[in-house]
Tab-separated table of C-alpha atoms in Angstrom:
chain	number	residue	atom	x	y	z
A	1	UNK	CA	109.605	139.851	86.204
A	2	UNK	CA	110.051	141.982	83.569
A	3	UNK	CA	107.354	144.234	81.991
A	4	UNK	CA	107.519	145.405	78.556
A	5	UNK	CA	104.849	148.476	78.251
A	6	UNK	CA	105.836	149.504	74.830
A	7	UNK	CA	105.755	145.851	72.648
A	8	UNK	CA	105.936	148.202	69.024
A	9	UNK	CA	109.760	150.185	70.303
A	10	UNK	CA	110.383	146.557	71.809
A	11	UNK	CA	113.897	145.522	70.720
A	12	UNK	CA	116.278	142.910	72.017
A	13	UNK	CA	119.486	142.464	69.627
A	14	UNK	CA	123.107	140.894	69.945
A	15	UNK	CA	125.606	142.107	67.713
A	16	UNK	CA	123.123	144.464	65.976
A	17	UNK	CA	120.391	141.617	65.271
A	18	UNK	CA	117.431	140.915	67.133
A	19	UNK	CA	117.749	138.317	69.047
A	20	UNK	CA	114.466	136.205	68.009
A	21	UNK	CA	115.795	136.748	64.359
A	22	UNK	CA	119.433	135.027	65.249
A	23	UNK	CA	117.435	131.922	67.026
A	24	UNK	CA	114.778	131.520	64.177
A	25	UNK	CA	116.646	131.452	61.760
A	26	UNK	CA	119.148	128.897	63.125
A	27	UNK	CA	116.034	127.400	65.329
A	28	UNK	CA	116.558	123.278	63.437
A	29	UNK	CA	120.196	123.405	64.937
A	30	UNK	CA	119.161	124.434	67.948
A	31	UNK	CA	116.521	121.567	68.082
A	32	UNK	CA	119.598	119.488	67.258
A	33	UNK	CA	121.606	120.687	69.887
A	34	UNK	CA	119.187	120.447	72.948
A	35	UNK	CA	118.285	116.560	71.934
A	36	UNK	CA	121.529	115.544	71.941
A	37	UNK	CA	122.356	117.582	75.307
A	38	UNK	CA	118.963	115.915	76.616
A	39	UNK	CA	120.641	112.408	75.862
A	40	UNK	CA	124.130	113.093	77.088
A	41	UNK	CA	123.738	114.871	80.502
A	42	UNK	CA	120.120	113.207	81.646
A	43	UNK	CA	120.283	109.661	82.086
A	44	UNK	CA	116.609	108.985	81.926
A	45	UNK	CA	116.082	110.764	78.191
A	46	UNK	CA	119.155	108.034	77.305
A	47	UNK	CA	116.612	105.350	77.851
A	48	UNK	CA	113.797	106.345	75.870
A	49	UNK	CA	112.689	104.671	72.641
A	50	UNK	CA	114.307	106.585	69.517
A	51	UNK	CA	110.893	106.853	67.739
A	52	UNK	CA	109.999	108.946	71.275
A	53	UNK	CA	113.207	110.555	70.951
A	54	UNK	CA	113.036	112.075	67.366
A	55	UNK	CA	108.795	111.603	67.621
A	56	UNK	CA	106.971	113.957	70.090
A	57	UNK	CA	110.446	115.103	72.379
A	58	UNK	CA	111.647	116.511	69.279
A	59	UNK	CA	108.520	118.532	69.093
A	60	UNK	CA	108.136	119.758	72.617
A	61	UNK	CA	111.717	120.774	72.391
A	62	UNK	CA	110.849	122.561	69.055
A	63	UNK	CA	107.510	124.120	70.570
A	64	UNK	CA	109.463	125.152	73.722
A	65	UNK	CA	112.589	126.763	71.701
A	66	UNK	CA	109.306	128.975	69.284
A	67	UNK	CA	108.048	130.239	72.936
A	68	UNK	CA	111.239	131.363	73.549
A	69	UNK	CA	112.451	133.270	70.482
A	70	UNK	CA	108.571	134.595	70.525
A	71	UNK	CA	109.053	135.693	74.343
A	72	UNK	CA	112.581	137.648	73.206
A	73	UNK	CA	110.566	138.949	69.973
A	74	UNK	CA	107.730	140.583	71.891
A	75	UNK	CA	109.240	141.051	75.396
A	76	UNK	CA	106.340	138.936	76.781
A	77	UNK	CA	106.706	135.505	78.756
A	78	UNK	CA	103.803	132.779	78.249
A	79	UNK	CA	100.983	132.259	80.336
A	80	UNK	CA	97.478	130.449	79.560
A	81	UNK	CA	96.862	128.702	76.697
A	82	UNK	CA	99.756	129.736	75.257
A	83	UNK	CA	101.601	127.316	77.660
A	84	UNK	CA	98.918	124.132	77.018
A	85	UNK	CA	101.493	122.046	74.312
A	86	UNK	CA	103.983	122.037	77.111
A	87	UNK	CA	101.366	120.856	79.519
A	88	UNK	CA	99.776	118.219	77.582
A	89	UNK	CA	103.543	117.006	77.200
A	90	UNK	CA	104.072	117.124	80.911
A	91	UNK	CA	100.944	114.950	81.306
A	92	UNK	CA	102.184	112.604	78.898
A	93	UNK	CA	105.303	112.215	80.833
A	94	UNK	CA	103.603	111.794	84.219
A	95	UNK	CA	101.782	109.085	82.252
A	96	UNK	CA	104.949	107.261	81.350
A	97	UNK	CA	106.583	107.753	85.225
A	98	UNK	CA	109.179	110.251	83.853
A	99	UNK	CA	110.493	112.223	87.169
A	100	UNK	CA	109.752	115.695	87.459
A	101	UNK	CA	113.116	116.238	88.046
A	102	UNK	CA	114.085	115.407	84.866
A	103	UNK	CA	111.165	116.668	82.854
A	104	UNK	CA	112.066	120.605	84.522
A	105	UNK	CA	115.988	119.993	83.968
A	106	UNK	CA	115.096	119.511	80.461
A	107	UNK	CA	113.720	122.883	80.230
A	108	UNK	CA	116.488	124.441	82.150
A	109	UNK	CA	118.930	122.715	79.579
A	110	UNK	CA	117.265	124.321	76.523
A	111	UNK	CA	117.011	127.434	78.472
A	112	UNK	CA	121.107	127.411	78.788
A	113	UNK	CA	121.628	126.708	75.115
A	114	UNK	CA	119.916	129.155	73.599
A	115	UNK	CA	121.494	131.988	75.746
A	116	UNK	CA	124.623	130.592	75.026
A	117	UNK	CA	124.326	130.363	71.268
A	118	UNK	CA	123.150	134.495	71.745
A	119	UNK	CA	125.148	135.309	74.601
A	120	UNK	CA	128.701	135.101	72.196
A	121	UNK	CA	127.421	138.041	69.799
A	122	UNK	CA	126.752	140.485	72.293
A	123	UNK	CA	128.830	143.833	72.004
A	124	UNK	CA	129.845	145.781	74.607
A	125	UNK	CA	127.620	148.352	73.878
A	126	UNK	CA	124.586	145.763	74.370
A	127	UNK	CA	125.184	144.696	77.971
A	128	UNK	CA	121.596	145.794	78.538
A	129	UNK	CA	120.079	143.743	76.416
A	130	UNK	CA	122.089	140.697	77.642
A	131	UNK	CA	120.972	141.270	81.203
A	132	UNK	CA	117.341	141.484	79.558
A	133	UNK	CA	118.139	138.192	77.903
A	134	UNK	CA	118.682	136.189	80.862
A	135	UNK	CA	116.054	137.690	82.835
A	136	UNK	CA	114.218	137.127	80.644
A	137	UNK	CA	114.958	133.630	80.296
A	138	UNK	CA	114.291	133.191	83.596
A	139	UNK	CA	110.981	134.838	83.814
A	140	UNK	CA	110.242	132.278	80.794
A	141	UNK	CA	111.631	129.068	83.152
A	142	UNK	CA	109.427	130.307	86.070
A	143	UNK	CA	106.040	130.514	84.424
A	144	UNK	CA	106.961	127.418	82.582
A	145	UNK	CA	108.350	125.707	85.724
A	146	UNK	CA	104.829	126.670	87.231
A	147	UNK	CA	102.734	125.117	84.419
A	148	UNK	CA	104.053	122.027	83.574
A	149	UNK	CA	104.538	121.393	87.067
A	150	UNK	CA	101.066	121.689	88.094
A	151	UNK	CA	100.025	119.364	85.111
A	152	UNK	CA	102.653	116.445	86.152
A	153	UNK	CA	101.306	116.882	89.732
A	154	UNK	CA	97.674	116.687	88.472
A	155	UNK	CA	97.896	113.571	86.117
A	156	UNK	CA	99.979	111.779	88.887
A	157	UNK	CA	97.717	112.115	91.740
A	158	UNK	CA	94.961	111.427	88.977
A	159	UNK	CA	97.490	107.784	88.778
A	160	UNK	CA	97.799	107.257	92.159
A	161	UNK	CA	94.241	107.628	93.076
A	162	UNK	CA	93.424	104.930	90.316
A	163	UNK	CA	96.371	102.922	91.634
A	164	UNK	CA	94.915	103.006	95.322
A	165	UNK	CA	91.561	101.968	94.178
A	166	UNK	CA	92.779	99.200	91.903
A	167	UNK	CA	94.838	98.263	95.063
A	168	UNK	CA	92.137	98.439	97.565
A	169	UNK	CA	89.711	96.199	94.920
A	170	UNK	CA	91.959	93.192	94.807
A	171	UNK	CA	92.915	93.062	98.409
A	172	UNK	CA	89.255	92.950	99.391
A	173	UNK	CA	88.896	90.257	96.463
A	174	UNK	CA	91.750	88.147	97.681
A	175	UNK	CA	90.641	88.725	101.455
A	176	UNK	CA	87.245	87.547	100.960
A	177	UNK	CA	88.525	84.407	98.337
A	178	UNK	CA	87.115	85.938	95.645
A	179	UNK	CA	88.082	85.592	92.061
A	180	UNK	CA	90.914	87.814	91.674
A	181	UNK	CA	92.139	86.961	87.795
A	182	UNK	CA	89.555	89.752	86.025
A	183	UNK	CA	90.654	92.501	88.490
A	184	UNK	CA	94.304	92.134	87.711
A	185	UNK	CA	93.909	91.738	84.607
A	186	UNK	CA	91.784	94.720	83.610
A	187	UNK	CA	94.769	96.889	85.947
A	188	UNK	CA	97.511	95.193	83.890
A	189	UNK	CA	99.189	93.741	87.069
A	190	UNK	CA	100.420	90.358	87.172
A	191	UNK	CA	99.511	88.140	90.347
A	192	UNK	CA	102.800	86.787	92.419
A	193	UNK	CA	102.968	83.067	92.541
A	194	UNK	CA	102.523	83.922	97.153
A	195	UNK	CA	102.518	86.940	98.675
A	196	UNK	CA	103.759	87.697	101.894
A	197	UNK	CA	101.235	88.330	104.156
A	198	UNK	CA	101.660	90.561	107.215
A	199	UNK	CA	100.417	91.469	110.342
A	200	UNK	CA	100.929	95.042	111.821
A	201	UNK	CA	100.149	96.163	115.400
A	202	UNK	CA	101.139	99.968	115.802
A	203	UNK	CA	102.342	101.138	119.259
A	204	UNK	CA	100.885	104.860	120.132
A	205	UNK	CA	102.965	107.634	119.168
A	206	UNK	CA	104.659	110.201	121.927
A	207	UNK	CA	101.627	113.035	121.038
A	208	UNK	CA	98.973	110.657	121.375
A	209	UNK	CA	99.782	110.509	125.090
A	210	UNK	CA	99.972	114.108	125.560
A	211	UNK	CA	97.456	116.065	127.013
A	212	UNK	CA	95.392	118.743	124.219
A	213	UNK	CA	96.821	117.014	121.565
A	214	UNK	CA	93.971	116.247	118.386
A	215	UNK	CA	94.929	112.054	119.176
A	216	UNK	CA	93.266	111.279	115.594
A	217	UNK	CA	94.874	113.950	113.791
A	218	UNK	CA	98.389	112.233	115.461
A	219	UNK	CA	97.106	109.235	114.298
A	220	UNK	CA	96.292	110.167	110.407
A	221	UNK	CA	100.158	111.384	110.810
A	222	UNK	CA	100.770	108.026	111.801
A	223	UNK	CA	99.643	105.880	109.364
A	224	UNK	CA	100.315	108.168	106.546
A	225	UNK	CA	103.858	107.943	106.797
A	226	UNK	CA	103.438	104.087	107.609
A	227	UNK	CA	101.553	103.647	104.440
A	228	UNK	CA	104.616	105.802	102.256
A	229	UNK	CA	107.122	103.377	104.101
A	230	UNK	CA	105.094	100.297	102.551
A	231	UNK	CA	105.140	101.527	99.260
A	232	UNK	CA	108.760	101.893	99.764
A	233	UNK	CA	109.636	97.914	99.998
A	234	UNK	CA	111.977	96.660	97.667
A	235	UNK	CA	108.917	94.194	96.888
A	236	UNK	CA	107.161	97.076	95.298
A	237	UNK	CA	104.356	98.961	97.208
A	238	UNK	CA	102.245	96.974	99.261
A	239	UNK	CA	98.424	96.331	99.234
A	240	UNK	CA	97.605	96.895	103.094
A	241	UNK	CA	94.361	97.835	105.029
A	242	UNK	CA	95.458	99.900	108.464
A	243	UNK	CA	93.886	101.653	111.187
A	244	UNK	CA	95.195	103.563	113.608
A	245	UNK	CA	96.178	100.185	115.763
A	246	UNK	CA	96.591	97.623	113.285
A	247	UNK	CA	96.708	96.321	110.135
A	248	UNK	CA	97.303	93.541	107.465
A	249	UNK	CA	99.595	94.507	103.978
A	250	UNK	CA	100.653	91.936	101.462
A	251	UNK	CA	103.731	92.105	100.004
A	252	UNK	CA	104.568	90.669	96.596
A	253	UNK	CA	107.730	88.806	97.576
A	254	UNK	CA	110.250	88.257	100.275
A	255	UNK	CA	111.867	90.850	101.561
A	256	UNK	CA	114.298	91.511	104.829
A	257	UNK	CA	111.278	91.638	107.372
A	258	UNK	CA	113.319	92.826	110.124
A	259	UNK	CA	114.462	95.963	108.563
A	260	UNK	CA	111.090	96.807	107.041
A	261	UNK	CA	109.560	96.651	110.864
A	262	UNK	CA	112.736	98.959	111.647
A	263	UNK	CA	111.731	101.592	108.906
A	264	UNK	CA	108.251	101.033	109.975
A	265	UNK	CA	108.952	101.983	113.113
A	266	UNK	CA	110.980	104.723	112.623
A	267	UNK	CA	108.677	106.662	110.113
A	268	UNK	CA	105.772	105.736	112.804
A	269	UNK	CA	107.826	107.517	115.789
A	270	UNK	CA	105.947	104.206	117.344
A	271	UNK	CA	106.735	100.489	118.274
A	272	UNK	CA	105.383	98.162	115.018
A	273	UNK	CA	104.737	94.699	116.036
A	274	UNK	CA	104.566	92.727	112.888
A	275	UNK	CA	103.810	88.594	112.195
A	276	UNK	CA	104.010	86.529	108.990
A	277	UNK	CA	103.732	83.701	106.884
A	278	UNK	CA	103.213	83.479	102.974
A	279	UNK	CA	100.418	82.466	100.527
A	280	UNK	CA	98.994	81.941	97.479
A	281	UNK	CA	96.244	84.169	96.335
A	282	UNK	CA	93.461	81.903	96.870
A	283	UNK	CA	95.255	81.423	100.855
A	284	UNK	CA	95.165	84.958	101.529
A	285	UNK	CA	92.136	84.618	103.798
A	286	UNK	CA	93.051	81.847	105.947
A	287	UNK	CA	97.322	83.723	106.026
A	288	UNK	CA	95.254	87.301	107.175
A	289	UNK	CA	93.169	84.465	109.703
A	290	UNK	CA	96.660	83.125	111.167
A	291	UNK	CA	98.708	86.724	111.392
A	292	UNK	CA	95.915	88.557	112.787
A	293	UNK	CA	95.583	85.538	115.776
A	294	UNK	CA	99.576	85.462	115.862
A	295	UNK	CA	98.870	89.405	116.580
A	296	UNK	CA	96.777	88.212	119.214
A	297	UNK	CA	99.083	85.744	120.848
A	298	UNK	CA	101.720	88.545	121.239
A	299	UNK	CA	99.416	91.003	122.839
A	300	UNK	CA	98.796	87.760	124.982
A	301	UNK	CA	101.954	86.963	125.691
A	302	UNK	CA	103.137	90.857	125.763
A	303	UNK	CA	106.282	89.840	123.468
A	304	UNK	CA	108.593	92.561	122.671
A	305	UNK	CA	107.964	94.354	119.580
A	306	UNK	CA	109.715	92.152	116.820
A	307	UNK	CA	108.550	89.978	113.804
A	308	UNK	CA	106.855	87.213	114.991
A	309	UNK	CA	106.226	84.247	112.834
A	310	UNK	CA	103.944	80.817	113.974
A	311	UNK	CA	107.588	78.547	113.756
A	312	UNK	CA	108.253	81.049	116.284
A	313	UNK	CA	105.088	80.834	118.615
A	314	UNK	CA	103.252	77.042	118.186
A	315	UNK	CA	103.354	76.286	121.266
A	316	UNK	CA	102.068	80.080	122.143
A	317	UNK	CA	99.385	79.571	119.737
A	318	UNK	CA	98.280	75.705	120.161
A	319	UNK	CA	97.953	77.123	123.909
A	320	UNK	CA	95.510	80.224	123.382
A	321	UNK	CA	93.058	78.420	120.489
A	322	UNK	CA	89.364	78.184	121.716
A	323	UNK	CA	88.830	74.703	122.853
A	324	UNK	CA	87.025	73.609	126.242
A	325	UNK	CA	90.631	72.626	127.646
A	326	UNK	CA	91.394	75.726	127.261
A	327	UNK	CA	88.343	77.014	128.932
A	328	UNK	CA	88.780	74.724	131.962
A	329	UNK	CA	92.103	75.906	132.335
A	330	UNK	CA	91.585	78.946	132.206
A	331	UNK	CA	88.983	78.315	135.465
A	332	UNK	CA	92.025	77.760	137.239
A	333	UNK	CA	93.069	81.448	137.292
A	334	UNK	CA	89.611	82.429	138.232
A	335	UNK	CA	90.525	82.312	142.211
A	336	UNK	CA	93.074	85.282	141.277
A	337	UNK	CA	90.927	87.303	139.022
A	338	UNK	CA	89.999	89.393	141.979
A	339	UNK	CA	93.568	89.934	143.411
A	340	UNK	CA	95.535	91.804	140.154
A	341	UNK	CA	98.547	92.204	142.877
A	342	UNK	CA	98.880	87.773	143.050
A	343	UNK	CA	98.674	87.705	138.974
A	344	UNK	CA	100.965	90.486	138.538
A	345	UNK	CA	103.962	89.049	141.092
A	346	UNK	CA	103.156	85.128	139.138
A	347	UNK	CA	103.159	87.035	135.680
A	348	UNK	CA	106.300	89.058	136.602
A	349	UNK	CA	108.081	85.998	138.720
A	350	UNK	CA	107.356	83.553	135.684
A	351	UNK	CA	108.738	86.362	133.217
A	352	UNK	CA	111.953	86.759	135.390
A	353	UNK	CA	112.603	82.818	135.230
A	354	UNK	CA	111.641	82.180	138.531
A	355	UNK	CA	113.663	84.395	139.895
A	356	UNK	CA	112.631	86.059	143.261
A	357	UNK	CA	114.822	88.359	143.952
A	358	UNK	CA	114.565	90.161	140.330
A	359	UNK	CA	110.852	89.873	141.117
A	360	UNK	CA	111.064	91.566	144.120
A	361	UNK	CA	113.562	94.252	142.460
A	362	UNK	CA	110.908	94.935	139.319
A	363	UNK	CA	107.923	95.186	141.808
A	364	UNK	CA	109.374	97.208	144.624
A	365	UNK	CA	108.955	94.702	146.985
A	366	UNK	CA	110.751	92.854	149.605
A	367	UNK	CA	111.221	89.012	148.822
A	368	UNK	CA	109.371	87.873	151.348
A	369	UNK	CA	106.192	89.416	150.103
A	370	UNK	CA	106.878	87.977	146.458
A	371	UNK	CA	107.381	84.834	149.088
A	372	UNK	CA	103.634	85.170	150.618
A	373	UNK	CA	102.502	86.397	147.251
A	374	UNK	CA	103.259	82.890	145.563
A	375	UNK	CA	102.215	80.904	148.803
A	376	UNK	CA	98.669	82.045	147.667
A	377	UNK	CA	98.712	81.362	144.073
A	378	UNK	CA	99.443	77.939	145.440
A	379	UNK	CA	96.720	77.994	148.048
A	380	UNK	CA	93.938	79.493	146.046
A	381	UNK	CA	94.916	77.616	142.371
A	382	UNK	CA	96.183	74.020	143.539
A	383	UNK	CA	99.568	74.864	141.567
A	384	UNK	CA	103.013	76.130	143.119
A	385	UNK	CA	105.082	78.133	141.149
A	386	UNK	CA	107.764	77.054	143.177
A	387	UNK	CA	107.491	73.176	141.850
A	388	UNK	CA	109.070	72.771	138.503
A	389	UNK	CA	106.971	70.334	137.725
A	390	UNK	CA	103.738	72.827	137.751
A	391	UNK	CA	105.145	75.061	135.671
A	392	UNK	CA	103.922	74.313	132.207
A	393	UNK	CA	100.601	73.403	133.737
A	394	UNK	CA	100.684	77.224	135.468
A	395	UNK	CA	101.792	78.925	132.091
A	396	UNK	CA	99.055	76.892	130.425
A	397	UNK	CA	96.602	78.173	132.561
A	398	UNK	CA	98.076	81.647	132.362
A	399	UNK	CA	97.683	81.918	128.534
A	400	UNK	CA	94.394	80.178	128.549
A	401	UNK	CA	92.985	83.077	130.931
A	402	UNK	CA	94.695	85.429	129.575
A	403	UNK	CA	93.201	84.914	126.029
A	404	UNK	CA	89.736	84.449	127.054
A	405	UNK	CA	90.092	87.970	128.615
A	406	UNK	CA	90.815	89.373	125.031
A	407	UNK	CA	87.612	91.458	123.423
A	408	UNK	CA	85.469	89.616	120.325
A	409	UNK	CA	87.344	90.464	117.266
A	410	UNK	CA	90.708	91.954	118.530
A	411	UNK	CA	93.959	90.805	116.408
């Protein structure tokens, strides 16, 4: 950066005139010059609102060109207050969702034209003071890259903090039933006719299972970049409550399910099992009821990660619902409870369609033993998984005991 020590022998000139002099005196053309550059080669500055336009952009641009020819007048680039109109402008513009991107290549844009309405009256004799020029102008584009920047950044997390709270209040409201019309209202959002309502069951990441490894701190990673993925949908961001294994999010309208559990995933480095099924507002309780058991009956079932939707699993479902046929089926698995090898060769044989010799294969066994093995499922449960006609009565039972083994609460 440079240093001027000497600010009364300070002198910066092109073609024998200072250089602040040249841009003062022609500083409303140059105003002219930068909107018009603003709307042709940003896109975004094309889209605003003339009154904004020729209102309070014309005046940043005219407050930013002043710092400038003051900078090249007294050899000194801004800091402090001397900065705050360009920062109260950058806070406006994080208030209307301008990009940053645009907001800095703005500055960079007036930077350009004033050094090259100066640059074509230098002499040969004043090479100096054109280098000095554009470092200048770059020592003026840092410090102002630095201060408007940290404003943006400041109002915007400022946003997204109210956001996530405004967020957070109306999914508890529309979880719990409760009236949801005052909340959106006073956050200016507008209530979707359903919303999709989803399920998520998150598969551990690779470091979770390593040895040393901080498992929670893998875990915040986790769900941070699952929760940046959901505000990602082309439905807008979603309203979701996670934890490190699971979660529900509701989504504003349809979108392609499949490939948002494949981004999911992805961004996870972890397996996302996801259900579904959509809902008004005032159904959003009894939809997060029905996706967090349709969670359930996957774990039950150990389905593949996948979307899973109830269409998809009644029969699943109808079969693992609390009911005292369930309970007395599930009795009939009690004989095996204390021999895990009989219900792992009937869970693996059933999975395998019945099919011994892949049985054997999957379990390292020879096909005899699978043989014996399913001899005394018979013997000690009064169904043979070798009779067709016991099957659905030995799945039944299956699921039943399976589900009752599932801890109070989980989804």
């Amino acid at each position: 950066m440079i240093v001027v020590t000497d600010h009364n022998n300070w002198s910066l000139s092109a073609g024998g005139t200072p250089v602040h002099q040249i841009l003062s005196s022609n500083l409303g053309t140059l105003v002219d010059q930068v909107l018009d550059a603003l709307v042709v080669e940003i896109p975004l500055y094309a889209q605003l609102p003339r009154e904004e336009l020729q209102g309070d952009i014309r005046r940043v641009i005219d407050r930013s060109l002043r710092a400038f020819v003051d900078t090249f007048r007294t050899g000194v680039v801004p800091t402090g207050p001397t900065l705050d109109p360009l920062r109260e402008s950058a806070t406006r513009r994080a208030e209307e969702g301008v990009p940053l991107e645009a907001l800095l290549a703005a500055y960079h844009l007036g930077g350009r034209i004033c050094a090259d309405f100066v640059a074509a009256g230098f002499r040969p004799d004043e090479l100096s003071d054109a280098l000095t020029l554009n470092r200048l102008i770059l020592d003026f584009l840092q410090s102002v890259t630095a201060a408007v920047s940290a404003s943006y950044f400041e109002e915007r997390q400022t946003i997204a903090g109210e956001d996530q709270a405004t967020r957070q209040s109306l999914l508890t409201a529309l979880l719990d039933g409760a009236p949801t019309a005052e909340i959106a209202r006073r956050s200016g959002l507008r209530l979707p006719s359903r919303y999709v309502v989803l399920g998520l069951a998150f598969g551990a990441h690779a470091d979770e299972l390593q040895p040393g490894v901080d498992t929670k701190i893998v875990a915040r990673r986790k769900l941070r970049r699952i929760r940046v993925e959901l505000d990602r949908t082309p439905a807008g961001p979603a309203i979701s409550s996670l934890s490190a294994d699971d979660g529900i999010a509701l989504l504003a309208e349809e979108v392609p399910l499949d490939e948002l559990r494949t981004r999911l995933s992805r961004a996870a480095g972890a397996q996302v099992t996801m259900t579904a099924t959509t809902a008004a507002p005032d159904e959003v309780p009894g939809a997060a009821t029905l996706v967090r058991e349709l969670l359930e009956v996957a774990r039950i079932y150990r389905l593949p990660p996948g979307v899973h939707r109830l269409d998809d699993l009644v029969l699943e479902y109808q079969l693992t619902r609390p009911s005292p046929a369930r309970d007395q089926l599930a009795r009939l698995m009690t004989p095996l409870t204390t021999r895990p090898d009989l219900l792992e060769t009937l869970r693996c044989y059933l999975a395998n369609s019945r099919s011994r010799r892949q049985t054997a294969a999957d379990l390292h066994l020879h096909a005899n033993t699978v043989d014996y093995r399913l001899r005394q499922v018979a013997k000690l449960t009064g169904l043979d998984p070798a009779q067709a006609n016991q099957l659905p009565h030995l799945v039944a039972a299956l699921a039943a005991h399976d589900a009752g083994q599932q801890p109070a609460g989980a989804i």
